[in-house]
Amino acid sequence: MKTDILIIGGGAAGMMCAVQSAWAGHEVIVLEHEKKPCQKLNITGKGRCNVTNNCDVRTVIANTPRGGKFLYSALSRFTPEDTMAFFESLGIELKTERGNRVFPVSDKAFDISGALINAAKEAGVRIVRDEARSLIIEGGAVRGVYGREGEYLAQRVVVACGGLSYPKTGSTGGGYKLARQAGHTVTECVGSLVPVEMYGSECREAMGLSLKNCGLTVRDNVSEKTVFSDMGEMLFTHFGMSGPLVLSASAHLHDIEKGRYTFTIDFKPALDEKKLGERILRDFSEIPNRDFDNSLGRLLPASIIPVIVKRSGISPAKKVNQITREERLRLIACIKGFTLEVRGLRPVEEAIITRGGVATDELSPKTLESKLVSGLHFIGEVIDADAYTGGFNLQIAWATAYAAATSFT
Ligand SMILES: Cc1cc2nc3c(=O)[nH]c(=O)nc-3n(C[C@H](O)[C@H](O)[C@H](O)COP(=O)(O)OP(=O)(O)OC[C@H]3O[C@@H](n4cnc5c(N)ncnc54)[C@H](O)[C@@H]3O)c2cc1C
């Protein structure tokens, strides 16, 4: 098969690039090895798709700890406002929620992927089910791709294969192989926005506990700095911790070694130590003859109580009217400053996003074209750039796709 533009990967970036290229008058083929395109897009935002963040470019970059500066050019030419205008032009109504997160009014990610796929088809894009196995490169320029089913010749090839996370959606790291074949450096790929493993058995003991409004502070004991502090939702699991707050925190953990990172959970962020002390005294005064291990039911979720009781060092059978001031202060410290030591991150397959990828200094920031092989572009998650949660990662996919597509002459 022969075409102007060959896009490898029909995910968020690939499909946006296909639509924009076809609208600019190019003949476009998308190679997608999964049965249907946009499988990952369909599970974004818990099936609701946090399509972008309603903020300015500076804020997107501030939320992109790796590759943000490189992305300035692309993000300036396709801003979150442009993303919203694009999807609205396809008939998708959008709404902005807490933290400027933008979702379709329908709360259905399928509406976003459906609109993209329809727009591509209407613009004449051919979506072909095949897997790109290797690039055809001659004289320093890309000529096409060898697929499982045959050869595809093109003037330009865009690698939009995504990363390594959630491989069942088709993101199996094929783009890195193609990049290496072209001579590109691929930086180490690990998970980001990923659940965190903890030492000890306490998380397992509280497994299944989901907390809505708790505080989390992460300290780097090597630099002696607080690297993350926020409030939100978290979940105790058999290996450690998950949930939105923990996924966000994970983006700040590097070169994890024993003793480096400490998570401190505040189970009662709305009460300071004094108020919590008063609250405990009040609760205890209503049940003076109750055993300590049976006294915290009004204050804490049931599954964390045995863990807190053990940590406090107070005898579980002690009557609450016999608990000393010193013991009460220890209990308060456990509830407001529950510490856990980080063992490591869960595997990249369980991550929301891949940290690492095609080295950005080998790509043009304006066109995402390779500096090593002409006519070859890399867009979306395959490049070494990743952001925090909030719609920023999809914004990177849209913006890099647009930058590449608008560079084709
Ligand atoms: C559970 C989850 C929730 C998320 N929620 C959000 C969210 O709400 N907001 C947000 O901004 N980001 C979110 N993300 C991140 C977001 O999904 C990614 O940033 C985005 O999908 C990256 O787009 P992409 O096109 O680069 O890669 P992908 O979407 O992964 O697409 C890559 C495509 O390439 C195909 N492919 C791979 N190799 C080959 C090959 N050799 N030949 C042919 N085809 C190939 C794959 O099948 C796939 O379809 C979420 C991620 C996950 C896992």
mmCIF file of C-alpha atoms in Angstrom, residues 76-77 89 95 119 134 138-139 152 155 189 213 242 256 303 337 394 405 409:
data_model
loop_
_atom_site.group_PDB
_atom_site.id
_atom_site.type_symbol
_atom_site.label_atom_id
_atom_site.label_comp_id
_atom_site.label_asym_id
_atom_site.label_seq_id
_atom_site.Cartn_x
_atom_site.Cartn_y
_atom_site.Cartn_z
ATOM 1 C CA SER A 76 1.427 26.848 22.427
ATOM 2 C CA ARG A 77 0.078 26.014 18.988
ATOM 3 C CA SER A 89 -16.700 21.305 16.644
ATOM 4 C CA LYS A 95 -17.882 20.472 31.071
ATOM 5 C CA ALA A 119 -14.037 12.489 11.932
ATOM 6 C CA SER A 134 10.089 -2.295 11.278
ATOM 7 C CA GLU A 138 16.892 4.649 2.867
ATOM 8 C CA GLY A 139 19.567 7.322 2.646
ATOM 9 C CA TYR A 152 3.381 0.254 3.462
ATOM 10 C CA GLN A 155 6.382 10.046 2.357
ATOM 11 C CA CYS A 189 10.826 3.365 30.749
ATOM 12 C CA ASN A 213 -10.728 13.103 52.375
ATOM 13 C CA SER A 242 -3.372 3.220 45.329
ATOM 14 C CA ILE A 256 13.684 4.457 45.166
ATOM 15 C CA SER A 303 -10.599 -1.693 58.943
ATOM 16 C CA GLY A 337 0.835 11.284 61.066
ATOM 17 C CA LEU A 394 -4.013 13.718 26.716
ATOM 18 C CA ALA A 405 0.235 17.126 11.209
ATOM 19 C CA THR A 409 3.637 20.017 3.239
#
